[in-house]
Amino acid sequence: MIKRALISVSDKTGIVEMARELQNMGVEIISTGGTAKTLSDAGIKVINISDVTGFPECLDGRVKTLHPNVHAGILAMRSNEEHMRQLKELNIETIDMVIINLYPFKQTILKENIELEEAIENIDIGGPTMIRAAAKNYQDVAVIVDPADYNAVLEELKTSKDISLKTKFKLAYKVFEHTSHYDTLIAKYLRDKIGEEVFPETLSLTFEKVQDMRYGENPHQKAVFYKEVGANVGCITSAKQLHGKELSYNNINDANGAIEIIKEFDEPTVVAVKHANPCGVASASNIFDAYVKAYEADPVSIFGGIIAANREIDQKTAEEINKIFVEIVIAPSFTEGALNVLTQKKNIRLLQLESISEKLPEGTYDMKKVAGGLLVQNYNSELLNMDDLKCVTEKKPTQEEMEDLIFAMKVVKHTKSNGIALAKGKQTIGVGPGQTNRVTACKIAIEYGGERTKGAVLASDAFFPFADCVEAAAAAGITAIIQPGGSIRDQESIDACNKYGIAMVFTGMRHFKH
């Protein structure tokens, strides 16, 4: 039976109604500080925590519940005769329900220009201690940390006059999820404050659910979308959906890939992505021309793909996009005319991401889940160091070729390995992604390019182990190559380039993407 409840909440949603219902059932209410005032002002009789502890709140409220009269009342096992004897001897009454949610640490650190001192002050001490104690003793104490559980608990009390062990166990589980999330937020905040790259010996991560998904990569797989706590600037989690049906698992994954690529470019650029690989990328003086070039780069693969742009989508561009079927269009903004055009199609998803061009913050982790473990690395935020570029061939690239080489490297960096990208006039003309050998990736890219490969440039995400890629490039009319270099057979590729009059530049930086 629930005879006494301790209530102390930062989020006061529904707490007056909850406390009133408990009081109507004959439950005594113990409370603290602001919660006690809120309940008293609502006409609910409250026992102040100081009357339970026999000790005044002190240190600006930092110490009020950390007392044996509270914790013994929570932790005493009712079936343990020795526990109950000690309570009687010490004149301590049991506490049968604990309703607590913690200081708003998350809301505090999400405020702009928050000072460290304010964040620290919003680290709850007594709250986690009490709810963990109650959860440990769940068979005797009901503990509620989520206002969403109030109604269900009340209904059970009204129906059964008590709370079932099954319900208490579920509520206890939620406590440890809650405190784990809370402590992980604190650890992450402090880790970020250190101001240097930190890979701790034990890594705790926490995410909040965005939505349940209809299914995962395939219809037989269940899936959920979670997001990191924070501003998430420039991320898919910050995008505002303006139109279209709910995003799928694959939509989100592919959209994330498109957003990552578009960040590489400053001038007006459009990226088309299919299955997380770029299939058409182009830059121009305006977004309309960039889209047309991206479409023409691979008009077959763009069908049913995802489009990302780093400039506002205007009506003219929207009308061009609407000529084909695409799953998603992502842009920093859309004109009213563009929205009128694009929303004529019921299922196209329109995502507005104002910060689409903003770089990810320092310290961003790149993670890959493997069975039984987690691979963690810092995010690949670099492309190349211009000072490290080294032309290793007799022929030097022209200025135009050099610009296309850098353009192609931006694309191949985000192409699954082994990857090859061909470009001409700041437009991809062929992409060979995710092959088990580099020459096959090269041949696929050349096949996509067709006649357009003459005068194009080639970028490779990693070095050439043999001269076969140079041979294929020469046959296709490619005039310049950029690659990391570093193979023990580099000289073979250099000699082949010199033989065919191809310029080749080494970057010294590999970009594997698995």
XYZ file of C-alpha atoms in Angstrom:
514
model
C 0.000 0.000 0.000
C 1.108 3.540 -0.760
C 0.952 5.533 2.472
C 3.650 8.193 2.030
C 5.015 9.776 -1.166
C 8.030 12.031 -1.556
C 7.627 14.513 -4.409
C 10.369 16.828 -5.701
C 10.274 17.768 -9.380
C 11.911 20.319 -11.654
C 9.415 19.587 -14.429
C 6.118 20.303 -12.742
C 3.961 19.109 -15.631
C 0.912 17.368 -14.163
C 2.331 17.238 -10.641
C -0.494 19.168 -8.953
C -3.109 16.808 -10.406
C -0.987 13.774 -9.465
C -0.475 14.949 -5.884
C -4.149 15.850 -5.471
C -5.240 12.382 -6.589
C -2.760 10.785 -4.192
C -3.990 12.945 -1.348
C -7.583 11.978 -2.124
C -6.479 8.348 -1.723
C -5.124 9.145 1.762
C -1.456 9.332 0.799
C 0.731 11.703 2.828
C 2.807 14.060 0.662
C 6.389 14.976 1.562
C 7.981 17.652 -0.550
C 10.849 20.099 -0.932
C 11.488 23.706 -1.935
C 9.708 24.934 -5.052
C 7.650 21.773 -5.414
C 6.316 22.130 -1.862
C 5.299 25.711 -2.599
C 3.585 24.748 -5.858
C 1.581 22.019 -4.131
C 0.740 24.171 -1.101
C -0.418 27.006 -3.346
C -2.740 24.502 -5.017
C -4.296 23.642 -1.662
C -2.512 20.331 -1.182
C -1.323 19.518 2.334
C 2.441 19.046 2.302
C 4.915 17.802 4.900
C 8.129 19.751 4.447
C 11.243 17.642 4.068
C 12.827 19.456 7.025
C 10.075 18.095 9.263
C 11.056 14.585 8.180
C 14.812 15.004 8.560
C 14.706 17.279 11.600
C 17.360 19.320 9.843
C 16.952 22.537 7.851
C 17.774 22.797 4.173
C 21.246 24.328 3.829
C 23.953 25.428 1.404
C 21.431 27.181 -0.851
C 19.376 23.989 -1.056
C 22.303 21.778 -2.014
C 21.596 19.651 1.056
C 18.017 18.822 1.968
C 17.257 15.149 1.259
C 20.645 13.561 1.951
C 19.585 12.228 5.341
C 19.037 8.779 6.956
C 15.406 9.621 7.724
C 14.821 9.859 3.976
C 17.049 7.119 2.637
C 16.318 4.579 5.338
C 12.619 5.163 4.726
C 13.161 4.397 1.030
C 15.684 1.571 1.260
C 14.213 -0.490 4.080
C 13.063 -3.887 2.814
C 9.591 -4.421 4.231
C 10.040 -8.212 4.264
C 13.234 -7.921 6.302
C 12.320 -8.027 9.995
C 15.664 -6.572 11.060
C 15.229 -3.594 8.705
C 11.771 -2.891 10.067
C 12.954 -3.285 13.657
C 15.683 -0.727 13.080
C 13.245 1.740 11.512
C 10.991 1.464 14.555
C 13.943 1.851 16.913
C 15.132 4.957 15.017
C 11.600 6.342 14.710
C 11.812 6.432 10.892
C 8.727 5.999 8.742
C 8.767 4.277 5.380
C 8.412 6.159 2.090
C 6.406 4.107 -0.415
C 6.498 6.296 -3.501
C 9.144 8.640 -4.882
C 8.229 11.085 -7.634
C 11.299 12.981 -8.776
C 12.715 14.426 -11.952
C 16.120 15.996 -11.928
C 17.586 19.469 -12.199
C 17.341 20.599 -15.839
C 20.969 20.010 -16.794
C 20.197 19.384 -20.468
C 18.057 22.508 -20.796
C 20.780 24.518 -19.062
C 23.655 23.471 -21.320
C 21.556 24.000 -24.452
C 21.196 27.704 -23.647
C 23.468 30.091 -25.504
C 26.627 31.342 -23.801
C 26.082 29.212 -20.726
C 28.768 29.614 -18.089
C 30.439 26.539 -16.623
C 29.407 27.573 -13.105
C 25.709 27.610 -14.016
C 25.974 24.226 -15.688
C 27.700 22.750 -12.634
C 25.046 24.195 -10.339
C 22.412 22.304 -12.320
C 23.986 18.916 -11.617
C 21.501 17.169 -9.336
C 22.899 15.219 -6.387
C 20.042 14.370 -4.046
C 17.570 13.538 -6.817
C 19.613 10.757 -8.476
C 20.468 9.359 -5.038
C 16.816 9.047 -4.041
C 15.500 7.623 -7.285
C 18.335 5.089 -7.489
C 17.594 4.058 -3.905
C 13.891 3.693 -4.708
C 14.637 1.747 -7.886
C 16.956 -0.607 -5.991
C 14.109 -1.266 -3.543
C 11.500 -1.444 -6.321
C 9.596 -4.332 -4.743
C 8.551 -1.992 -1.923
C 8.799 1.498 -3.458
C 7.206 2.869 -6.628
C 9.448 5.439 -8.291
C 8.330 7.774 -11.073
C 10.691 9.971 -13.084
C 8.522 10.573 -16.157
C 5.298 12.648 -15.972
C 3.978 10.483 -18.812
C 3.621 7.653 -16.255
C 1.409 9.548 -13.810
C -1.936 8.567 -15.317
C -1.109 4.878 -15.696
C 0.045 4.662 -12.062
C -3.068 6.464 -10.821
C -5.338 4.175 -12.823
C -3.653 1.137 -11.308
C -3.992 2.577 -7.817
C -7.674 3.319 -8.350
C -8.334 -0.140 -9.736
C -6.166 -2.314 -7.488
C -5.470 -0.070 -4.495
C -1.778 -0.821 -5.074
C 0.885 -0.910 -7.793
C 1.867 -4.285 -9.223
C 5.390 -5.638 -8.985
C 5.548 -5.704 -12.781
C 4.792 -1.984 -12.976
C 7.257 -1.174 -10.210
C 9.967 -3.095 -12.062
C 9.323 -1.169 -15.281
C 9.418 2.116 -13.382
C 12.715 1.081 -11.757
C 14.189 0.279 -15.164
C 13.242 3.764 -16.374
C 15.128 5.255 -13.432
C 18.431 3.747 -14.472
C 17.867 4.720 -18.115
C 17.149 8.233 -16.850
C 20.185 8.547 -14.572
C 22.457 6.947 -17.169
C 21.328 9.509 -19.750
C 21.706 12.333 -17.213
C 25.222 11.343 -16.128
C 26.349 10.757 -19.710
C 25.222 14.273 -20.656
C 27.282 15.646 -17.793
C 30.332 13.597 -18.793
C 30.048 14.694 -22.439
C 29.660 18.349 -21.460
C 32.758 18.214 -19.265
C 34.688 16.214 -21.890
C 33.913 18.904 -24.473
C 35.031 21.575 -22.016
C 38.484 20.015 -21.803
C 39.031 21.439 -25.287
C 41.067 18.582 -26.718
C 40.400 15.300 -28.436
C 39.468 12.739 -25.815
C 39.083 9.004 -26.283
C 38.262 7.848 -22.731
C 38.997 4.385 -21.406
C 35.257 3.803 -21.094
C 32.947 5.605 -23.503
C 29.329 6.295 -22.571
C 27.063 7.712 -25.253
C 23.476 8.859 -25.017
C 20.842 9.616 -27.622
C 17.188 10.621 -27.602
C 14.531 9.031 -29.759
C 13.356 11.072 -32.733
C 10.937 8.539 -34.183
C 10.042 4.915 -34.613
C 10.532 3.898 -38.221
C 8.242 1.757 -40.336
C 11.199 -0.564 -40.889
C 14.971 -0.540 -41.334
C 17.069 -1.122 -44.423
C 14.657 -3.911 -45.319
C 10.992 -4.462 -44.417
C 11.765 -7.368 -42.073
C 14.058 -5.202 -39.893
C 12.777 -3.015 -37.061
C 14.376 0.419 -36.717
C 14.379 3.604 -34.639
C 15.998 6.997 -35.264
C 17.861 8.598 -32.355
C 19.643 11.925 -32.168
C 22.495 13.285 -30.120
C 21.646 15.886 -27.491
C 22.834 19.314 -28.577
C 22.567 21.894 -31.311
C 23.366 19.363 -34.076
C 24.267 22.215 -36.412
C 24.422 21.174 -40.034
C 23.065 17.686 -39.339
C 20.054 15.806 -40.662
C 18.596 15.903 -37.136
C 18.341 19.703 -37.430
C 16.479 19.659 -40.744
C 12.888 20.855 -40.831
C 10.609 18.769 -43.027
C 8.385 21.065 -45.058
C 6.544 18.476 -47.143
C 6.184 14.784 -47.900
C 5.735 11.521 -46.078
C 7.820 10.360 -43.155
C 11.517 9.758 -43.783
C 12.609 6.138 -43.926
C 15.753 4.541 -42.502
C 17.416 4.575 -45.931
C 16.235 8.140 -46.601
C 17.975 9.373 -43.461
C 21.178 7.480 -44.180
C 21.358 8.720 -47.784
C 20.397 12.276 -46.813
C 23.206 12.285 -44.272
C 25.631 11.280 -47.032
C 24.409 14.082 -49.295
C 24.788 16.638 -46.507
C 28.338 15.483 -45.764
C 29.356 15.929 -49.414
C 27.743 19.343 -49.883
C 29.794 20.734 -46.978
C 32.943 20.363 -49.077
C 31.831 23.093 -51.503
C 31.616 26.872 -51.158
C 30.318 27.877 -54.602
C 26.744 26.999 -55.699
C 26.696 23.205 -55.807
C 24.194 20.386 -56.157
C 24.850 16.830 -55.007
C 22.806 13.840 -56.108
C 23.157 10.714 -53.978
C 21.986 7.141 -54.461
C 22.550 4.472 -51.819
C 24.878 6.815 -49.906
C 27.194 7.281 -52.913
C 27.415 10.439 -55.044
C 26.027 9.872 -58.539
C 26.056 13.472 -59.783
C 27.863 16.481 -58.369
C 28.307 19.858 -60.026
C 29.227 23.435 -59.217
C 28.265 26.532 -61.204
C 27.695 30.255 -60.835
C 24.069 29.665 -59.797
C 22.046 26.803 -58.343
C 19.949 26.210 -61.469
C 22.988 25.577 -63.648
C 24.540 23.466 -60.888
C 21.414 21.276 -60.771
C 21.287 20.849 -64.547
C 24.959 19.810 -64.583
C 24.429 17.412 -61.647
C 21.462 15.839 -63.443
C 23.344 15.519 -66.715
C 26.277 13.918 -64.890
C 24.222 10.722 -64.500
C 20.544 11.084 -65.514
C 19.911 7.378 -64.881
C 21.192 7.102 -61.301
C 19.692 10.387 -60.086
C 16.194 8.940 -60.646
C 14.798 8.079 -57.212
C 17.808 9.645 -55.530
C 18.398 12.444 -53.050
C 19.357 15.987 -53.996
C 21.206 18.405 -51.730
C 21.930 22.033 -52.597
C 23.916 24.674 -50.731
C 21.840 27.584 -52.044
C 18.136 28.443 -51.954
C 15.999 26.468 -54.398
C 14.120 28.887 -56.666
C 11.078 28.236 -58.815
C 13.061 27.709 -62.017
C 15.234 25.053 -60.368
C 12.193 23.446 -58.746
C 10.472 23.132 -62.121
C 13.556 21.372 -63.492
C 13.722 19.026 -60.488
C 10.039 18.203 -60.861
C 10.630 16.709 -64.297
C 11.948 13.537 -62.655
C 11.192 11.480 -59.561
C 13.430 12.189 -56.570
C 12.936 11.067 -52.999
C 14.246 14.134 -51.153
C 15.405 17.678 -51.812
C 17.537 19.275 -49.081
C 18.418 22.962 -49.174
C 19.010 25.881 -46.818
C 15.734 27.418 -48.031
C 13.058 27.317 -50.729
C 11.310 30.261 -52.366
C 7.540 30.337 -52.187
C 7.381 29.630 -55.909
C 9.660 26.616 -55.497
C 7.469 25.213 -52.730
C 4.348 25.697 -54.859
C 5.984 23.670 -57.619
C 7.575 20.905 -55.565
C 4.589 20.286 -53.288
C 2.514 19.351 -56.314
C 4.077 15.922 -55.853
C 2.585 14.265 -52.790
C 5.451 12.046 -51.719
C 8.575 14.127 -52.339
C 10.246 15.065 -49.053
C 11.430 18.651 -48.745
C 13.955 19.304 -45.991
C 15.064 22.782 -44.995
C 18.474 22.821 -43.319
C 19.613 26.406 -42.900
C 23.003 25.325 -41.552
C 23.668 22.804 -44.345
C 27.054 24.359 -45.200
C 28.313 24.650 -41.631
C 31.187 22.372 -40.733
C 30.726 19.851 -37.959
C 32.227 20.946 -34.626
C 35.655 19.831 -33.499
C 35.482 16.650 -31.454
C 32.697 15.106 -33.541
C 32.946 11.338 -33.419
C 32.575 9.097 -36.444
C 31.304 5.725 -35.223
C 30.648 2.339 -36.738
C 28.850 -0.372 -34.804
C 30.253 -3.862 -35.182
C 28.910 -7.003 -33.544
C 30.074 -6.882 -29.934
C 31.822 -3.542 -30.194
C 32.083 -0.002 -31.490
C 34.698 1.601 -33.715
C 35.253 5.281 -32.914
C 37.397 7.826 -34.744
C 37.476 11.565 -35.136
C 35.460 12.885 -38.058
C 37.281 13.108 -41.413
C 37.139 16.888 -41.704
C 40.242 17.310 -43.893
C 40.508 17.029 -47.667
C 44.173 17.735 -48.355
C 46.922 20.127 -47.446
C 47.751 22.391 -50.395
C 51.343 22.633 -49.174
C 51.671 18.846 -49.440
C 50.493 18.628 -53.056
C 53.275 17.291 -55.217
C 53.251 16.943 -58.990
C 55.309 13.803 -59.665
C 55.126 13.754 -63.469
C 56.831 15.595 -66.282
C 53.561 17.173 -67.313
C 52.073 19.666 -64.862
C 48.285 20.139 -64.526
C 46.828 23.340 -65.922
C 44.960 25.709 -63.630
C 41.639 24.385 -64.931
C 42.757 20.789 -64.469
C 43.930 21.574 -60.949
C 40.520 23.010 -60.042
C 38.830 19.900 -61.415
C 41.258 17.646 -59.564
C 40.364 19.304 -56.239
C 36.667 19.101 -57.181
C 36.974 15.383 -57.965
C 38.843 14.723 -54.710
C 35.973 16.331 -52.746
C 33.627 13.845 -54.365
C 35.743 10.697 -54.091
C 36.410 11.431 -50.410
C 32.726 10.608 -49.803
C 32.556 7.656 -52.192
C 32.667 4.141 -50.803
C 36.108 2.545 -51.221
C 37.614 1.520 -53.493
C 36.416 4.694 -55.190
C 37.199 6.634 -58.354
C 35.650 9.944 -59.474
C 36.003 11.577 -62.885
C 35.292 15.271 -63.376
C 35.405 17.947 -66.039
C 34.304 21.557 -65.766
C 33.398 21.063 -62.068
C 30.981 18.306 -62.950
C 31.269 14.614 -62.213
C 31.066 12.554 -65.373
C 31.607 9.157 -63.809
C 31.834 7.646 -60.312
C 33.031 4.134 -59.535
C 32.166 3.338 -55.910
C 32.752 0.483 -53.495
C 34.690 -2.044 -55.547
C 36.957 -4.803 -54.311
C 39.756 -3.570 -56.559
C 40.661 -0.147 -57.826
C 40.919 -0.924 -61.530
C 37.303 -2.157 -61.570
C 36.193 1.075 -59.875
C 38.162 2.958 -62.533
C 36.545 1.024 -65.372
C 33.047 1.617 -63.945
C 33.660 5.371 -63.689
C 34.994 5.448 -67.255
C 32.006 3.469 -68.510
C 29.650 6.012 -66.944
C 31.625 8.846 -68.502
C 31.557 7.489 -72.038
C 32.813 9.980 -74.614
C 32.938 12.703 -71.963
C 36.066 11.203 -70.406
C 38.253 12.837 -73.052
C 39.932 15.773 -71.332
C 38.552 14.812 -67.910
C 40.495 14.343 -64.670
C 40.515 11.410 -62.260
C 40.609 11.282 -58.443
C 41.305 8.167 -56.386
C 40.616 7.832 -52.664
C 43.802 5.759 -52.156
C 47.043 5.008 -53.972
C 47.407 2.945 -57.149
C 48.984 -0.419 -56.322
C 49.697 -0.981 -60.012
C 49.839 1.045 -63.220
C 46.598 -0.532 -64.520
C 44.428 2.467 -63.549
C 46.760 4.791 -65.453
C 46.520 2.502 -68.485
C 42.695 2.621 -68.321
C 42.717 6.386 -67.808
C 45.012 6.941 -70.801
C 42.776 4.845 -73.040
C 39.798 6.988 -71.962
C 41.552 10.276 -72.763
C 41.961 11.425 -69.158
C 44.566 14.178 -68.860
C 45.288 14.486 -65.114
C 45.139 12.304 -62.000
C 45.121 13.077 -58.273
C 45.792 10.368 -55.705
C 47.430 10.030 -52.273
C 50.553 8.210 -53.446
C 52.540 6.028 -51.098
C 52.573 2.699 -52.910
C 55.834 0.788 -53.239
C 54.944 0.728 -56.939
C 54.363 4.485 -57.281
C 57.134 4.742 -59.853
C 55.302 2.356 -62.185
C 52.271 4.677 -62.209
C 54.488 7.747 -62.621
C 56.280 6.161 -65.570
C 52.967 5.236 -67.173
C 51.677 8.808 -66.773
C 54.860 10.147 -68.359
C 54.466 7.664 -71.205
C 50.934 8.882 -71.986
C 51.417 12.574 -71.187
C 49.169 12.571 -68.099
C 49.783 14.926 -65.182
C 49.681 13.260 -61.770
C 49.514 14.921 -58.362
C 50.108 13.225 -55.004
C 48.224 14.538 -51.946
C 49.778 12.410 -49.219
C 46.324 11.956 -47.647
C 44.175 8.835 -48.052
C 40.360 8.877 -47.829
C 39.126 5.333 -47.314
C 35.383 5.170 -46.628
C 34.039 1.753 -45.657
